[in-house]
Amino acid sequence: MLAVAVGLSPVVAFGAVAWWAHARSTRVKIVNLCEAAPANKRSSRRQPVDAVVLHQMAFSRGNDLLSYRKVTAHFVVTPDGTIGQLHPVNARLSASHGFNSRSVAIEFAGNLRSVNGNWWRPETYGRDTLTREQIEAGRKLLMLLKRQGIRFVLGHRQSDADRGNDPGPEIWSSIAQWGIEKLRLSDGGPEYSIDTGRPIPESWRSFDPSTGGNS
Ligand SMILES: [Zn+2]
């Protein structure tokens, strides 16, 4: 508990960290914000959870976890790598279109570029880069969720036409692809998408953030 509390005094008031017992085994620090997040975003699930869906917020409010409490996701990851849990994983959220019933949503703070090196409305939302801390946090969270029974790592792009760069190549190449290779998670296959979504492009898998292009 102490490790969670250090430097996060506004959050300590929200008390018990439900996932802490599980989290300790993979050394993941998860700050419980479930009481601060709007409970009316939650509905009951009718099918088992087998997937995690990765998202980018397309904005950043820095490292103040509470400023993200209205984000519709189970978990948020701030630029300093802090993970906040906004909703219980057994709650269904309207976060990922057709994947909602079967999935847990993770949102990464940041307006992250496309594979062509373009940021969405950068004059308003800035030009962010996924941080090393976010990558490490995202990988640990995938590891933890796999232990809870997750078998698929998916992108929001795969379920909605308007989410072409969500989560985008930085998150996909460094976190999802790692989960596919190291944790043997599946993204549904090279052509997999549902409804109006589109498959994960090959260019996302091999994206090299250091050059802003493909390796
Ligand atoms: Zn999204």
Short mmCIF file of C-alpha atoms and ligand atoms in Angstrom, two decimals:
data_model
loop_
_atom_site.label_atom_id
_atom_site.label_comp_id
_atom_site.label_asym_id
_atom_site.label_seq_id
_atom_site.Cartn_x
_atom_site.Cartn_y
_atom_site.Cartn_z
CA MET A 1 0.00 0.00 0.00
CA LEU A 2 2.77 2.37 0.88
CA ALA A 3 4.25 2.11 -2.54
CA VAL A 4 0.94 3.14 -4.02
CA ALA A 5 0.50 6.03 -1.67
CA VAL A 6 3.90 7.65 -2.10
CA GLY A 7 3.60 10.93 -3.93
CA LEU A 8 -0.08 10.44 -4.59
CA SER A 9 -1.62 11.89 -1.48
CA PRO A 10 -4.87 13.11 -3.13
CA VAL A 11 -5.58 9.57 -4.12
CA VAL A 12 -4.92 7.84 -0.85
CA ALA A 13 -8.30 8.93 0.43
CA PHE A 14 -9.95 6.60 -2.02
CA GLY A 15 -8.82 3.71 0.04
CA ALA A 16 -8.64 0.04 -0.72
CA VAL A 17 -6.78 -1.01 -3.81
CA ALA A 18 -8.78 -4.00 -4.88
CA TRP A 19 -6.21 -5.20 -7.30
CA TRP A 20 -3.24 -4.66 -5.12
CA ALA A 21 -3.03 -8.25 -3.95
CA HIS A 22 -2.81 -9.43 -7.54
CA ALA A 23 -0.69 -6.52 -8.59
CA ARG A 24 2.07 -7.21 -6.09
CA SER A 25 3.06 -10.38 -7.87
CA THR A 26 3.93 -8.47 -11.04
CA ARG A 27 5.00 -5.30 -9.21
CA VAL A 28 2.31 -3.23 -10.83
CA LYS A 29 1.15 -0.19 -8.92
CA ILE A 30 -2.49 0.54 -9.58
CA VAL A 31 -4.21 3.47 -7.94
CA ASN A 32 -7.86 2.79 -7.22
CA LEU A 33 -10.03 5.66 -8.48
CA CYS A 34 -13.24 3.68 -8.71
CA GLU A 35 -14.98 5.86 -6.16
CA ALA A 36 -13.93 9.04 -7.97
CA ALA A 37 -15.13 7.90 -11.41
CA PRO A 38 -18.78 8.27 -12.45
CA ALA A 39 -20.51 5.00 -11.58
CA ASN A 40 -23.27 5.71 -14.10
CA LYS A 41 -20.84 4.75 -16.88
CA ARG A 42 -21.04 1.12 -15.69
CA SER A 43 -23.46 -1.58 -16.71
CA SER A 44 -23.50 -5.29 -16.01
CA ARG A 45 -21.72 -7.72 -18.26
CA ARG A 46 -23.50 -10.54 -20.02
CA GLN A 47 -20.49 -12.35 -21.37
CA PRO A 48 -17.03 -13.25 -20.09
CA VAL A 49 -14.10 -10.90 -20.56
CA ASP A 50 -11.42 -12.31 -22.84
CA ALA A 51 -9.86 -9.17 -24.36
CA VAL A 52 -8.16 -5.90 -23.60
CA VAL A 53 -8.67 -2.97 -25.98
CA LEU A 54 -5.92 -0.35 -26.20
CA HIS A 55 -6.70 3.33 -26.78
CA GLN A 56 -4.92 6.65 -26.99
CA MET A 57 -6.75 9.61 -25.46
CA ALA A 58 -5.56 12.03 -28.17
CA PHE A 59 -4.97 14.55 -25.38
CA SER A 60 -2.91 14.77 -22.23
CA ARG A 61 -3.59 16.50 -18.92
CA GLY A 62 -0.23 15.57 -17.48
CA ASN A 63 0.20 13.29 -14.51
CA ASP A 64 -2.76 14.32 -12.34
CA LEU A 65 -4.71 11.07 -12.23
CA LEU A 66 -7.88 12.63 -10.93
CA SER A 67 -8.09 14.89 -13.97
CA TYR A 68 -8.82 11.75 -15.98
CA ARG A 69 -11.60 10.41 -13.76
CA LYS A 70 -14.29 10.96 -16.41
CA VAL A 71 -12.41 9.08 -19.13
CA THR A 72 -14.45 6.06 -20.20
CA ALA A 73 -11.95 3.26 -19.61
CA HIS A 74 -11.20 0.73 -16.92
CA PHE A 75 -7.58 1.89 -16.70
CA VAL A 76 -5.72 5.07 -17.60
CA VAL A 77 -1.93 5.40 -17.89
CA THR A 78 -0.40 8.85 -17.40
CA PRO A 79 2.90 10.01 -18.97
CA ASP A 80 4.85 9.18 -15.81
CA GLY A 81 3.62 5.59 -16.03
CA THR A 82 1.11 5.74 -13.20
CA ILE A 83 -1.85 3.43 -13.69
CA GLY A 84 -5.25 4.44 -12.38
CA GLN A 85 -8.20 2.07 -12.23
CA LEU A 86 -11.45 3.97 -12.82
CA HIS A 87 -13.91 1.10 -13.05
CA PRO A 88 -14.05 -2.52 -11.91
CA VAL A 89 -13.14 -4.96 -14.65
CA ASN A 90 -16.48 -6.70 -14.16
CA ALA A 91 -18.29 -3.53 -15.26
CA ARG A 92 -19.20 -3.07 -18.93
CA LEU A 93 -18.31 0.38 -20.28
CA SER A 94 -19.13 2.14 -23.56
CA ALA A 95 -15.46 2.45 -24.40
CA SER A 96 -14.68 0.28 -27.41
CA HIS A 97 -17.81 -0.02 -29.59
CA GLY A 98 -18.53 -3.63 -30.54
CA PHE A 99 -15.82 -4.94 -28.22
CA ASN A 100 -17.44 -3.52 -25.07
CA SER A 101 -19.13 -6.67 -23.82
CA ARG A 102 -16.01 -8.81 -23.90
CA SER A 103 -13.27 -6.37 -23.07
CA VAL A 104 -11.35 -4.24 -20.61
CA ALA A 105 -10.33 -0.80 -21.92
CA ILE A 106 -6.96 0.89 -21.29
CA GLU A 107 -6.49 4.55 -22.27
CA PHE A 108 -3.01 6.04 -22.57
CA ALA A 109 -2.70 9.79 -22.08
CA GLY A 110 -1.22 11.65 -25.03
CA ASN A 111 -1.97 12.90 -28.52
CA LEU A 112 0.11 10.36 -30.41
CA ARG A 113 1.15 10.50 -34.03
CA SER A 114 0.05 8.37 -36.93
CA VAL A 115 2.31 6.06 -38.87
CA ASN A 116 2.86 8.94 -41.31
CA GLY A 117 4.15 11.16 -38.53
CA ASN A 118 1.04 13.32 -38.28
CA TRP A 119 -0.63 14.42 -35.06
CA TRP A 120 -4.38 15.07 -34.86
CA ARG A 121 -5.05 18.82 -34.46
CA PRO A 122 -1.66 19.47 -32.85
CA GLU A 123 -2.33 23.19 -32.41
CA THR A 124 -5.03 22.23 -29.90
CA TYR A 125 -3.93 18.85 -28.53
CA GLY A 126 -0.16 19.05 -28.81
CA ARG A 127 2.39 16.60 -30.12
CA ASP A 128 2.99 13.87 -27.58
CA THR A 129 5.23 10.85 -27.62
CA LEU A 130 4.51 7.66 -25.72
CA THR A 131 6.90 7.57 -22.76
CA ARG A 132 9.16 4.73 -21.68
CA GLU A 133 7.24 4.70 -18.38
CA GLN A 134 3.94 4.28 -20.19
CA ILE A 135 5.36 1.41 -22.21
CA GLU A 136 6.55 -0.37 -19.07
CA ALA A 137 3.25 0.24 -17.29
CA GLY A 138 1.25 -0.96 -20.27
CA ARG A 139 3.27 -4.16 -20.53
CA LYS A 140 2.88 -4.90 -16.83
CA LEU A 141 -0.83 -4.30 -17.04
CA LEU A 142 -1.12 -6.70 -19.97
CA MET A 143 0.82 -9.26 -17.95
CA LEU A 144 -1.51 -8.82 -15.01
CA LEU A 145 -4.64 -9.02 -17.15
CA LYS A 146 -3.38 -12.13 -18.85
CA ARG A 147 -3.18 -13.74 -15.42
CA GLN A 148 -6.83 -12.78 -14.99
CA GLY A 149 -7.75 -14.69 -18.16
CA ILE A 150 -7.32 -12.20 -21.00
CA ARG A 151 -6.36 -13.87 -24.31
CA PHE A 152 -6.71 -11.05 -26.85
CA VAL A 153 -5.10 -7.64 -27.21
CA LEU A 154 -7.13 -5.48 -29.58
CA GLY A 155 -7.13 -1.88 -30.82
CA HIS A 156 -10.09 0.49 -30.92
CA ARG A 157 -9.42 0.89 -34.64
CA GLN A 158 -10.60 -2.69 -35.13
CA SER A 159 -14.15 -1.86 -34.00
CA ASP A 160 -14.88 1.63 -35.35
CA ALA A 161 -14.26 3.47 -38.62
CA ASP A 162 -13.62 6.80 -36.92
CA ARG A 163 -10.74 5.48 -34.81
CA GLY A 164 -8.16 5.01 -37.52
CA ASN A 165 -5.20 6.09 -35.34
CA ASP A 166 -6.49 4.63 -32.06
CA PRO A 167 -4.32 3.46 -30.38
CA GLY A 168 -1.79 4.23 -33.15
CA PRO A 169 1.61 2.81 -34.05
CA GLU A 170 3.53 3.84 -30.92
CA ILE A 171 1.26 1.95 -28.53
CA TRP A 172 0.78 -0.92 -30.91
CA SER A 173 4.44 -1.57 -31.72
CA SER A 174 5.70 -1.25 -28.15
CA ILE A 175 2.89 -2.71 -26.04
CA ALA A 176 0.41 -4.78 -28.10
CA GLN A 177 3.08 -6.36 -30.26
CA TRP A 178 5.08 -7.16 -27.13
CA GLY A 179 1.99 -8.86 -25.69
CA ILE A 180 1.54 -10.87 -28.87
CA GLU A 181 5.16 -12.01 -28.94
CA LYS A 182 5.97 -12.39 -25.23
CA LEU A 183 2.61 -13.24 -23.69
CA ARG A 184 1.18 -15.06 -26.70
CA LEU A 185 -1.87 -12.86 -26.79
CA SER A 186 -3.80 -12.68 -30.06
CA ASP A 187 -4.99 -9.61 -31.95
CA GLY A 188 -7.51 -11.76 -33.80
CA GLY A 189 -5.23 -12.22 -36.81
CA PRO A 190 -3.96 -9.95 -39.61
CA GLU A 191 -7.39 -9.33 -41.16
CA TYR A 192 -9.42 -9.15 -37.96
CA SER A 193 -11.90 -6.34 -37.41
CA ILE A 194 -15.59 -6.03 -36.59
CA ASP A 195 -18.45 -3.80 -37.69
CA THR A 196 -16.99 -0.65 -39.34
CA GLY A 197 -13.50 -1.20 -37.90
CA ARG A 198 -10.34 -1.93 -39.85
CA PRO A 199 -7.54 -4.43 -39.23
CA ILE A 200 -4.27 -3.47 -37.55
CA PRO A 201 -1.93 -2.28 -40.33
CA GLU A 202 1.33 -4.12 -40.77
CA SER A 203 3.11 -0.74 -40.50
CA TRP A 204 1.99 -0.48 -36.86
CA ARG A 205 3.67 -3.72 -35.90
CA SER A 206 7.09 -2.70 -37.15
CA PHE A 207 6.88 1.01 -36.29
CA ASP A 208 10.12 2.37 -34.88
CA PRO A 209 9.42 5.36 -32.61
CA SER A 210 13.05 6.44 -32.63
CA THR A 211 12.97 7.14 -36.35
CA GLY A 212 9.25 7.83 -36.62
CA GLY A 213 9.01 5.21 -39.30
CA ASN A 214 9.21 1.53 -39.90
CA SER A 215 12.20 -0.55 -38.89
ZN ZN B 1 -10.45 4.70 -28.39
#
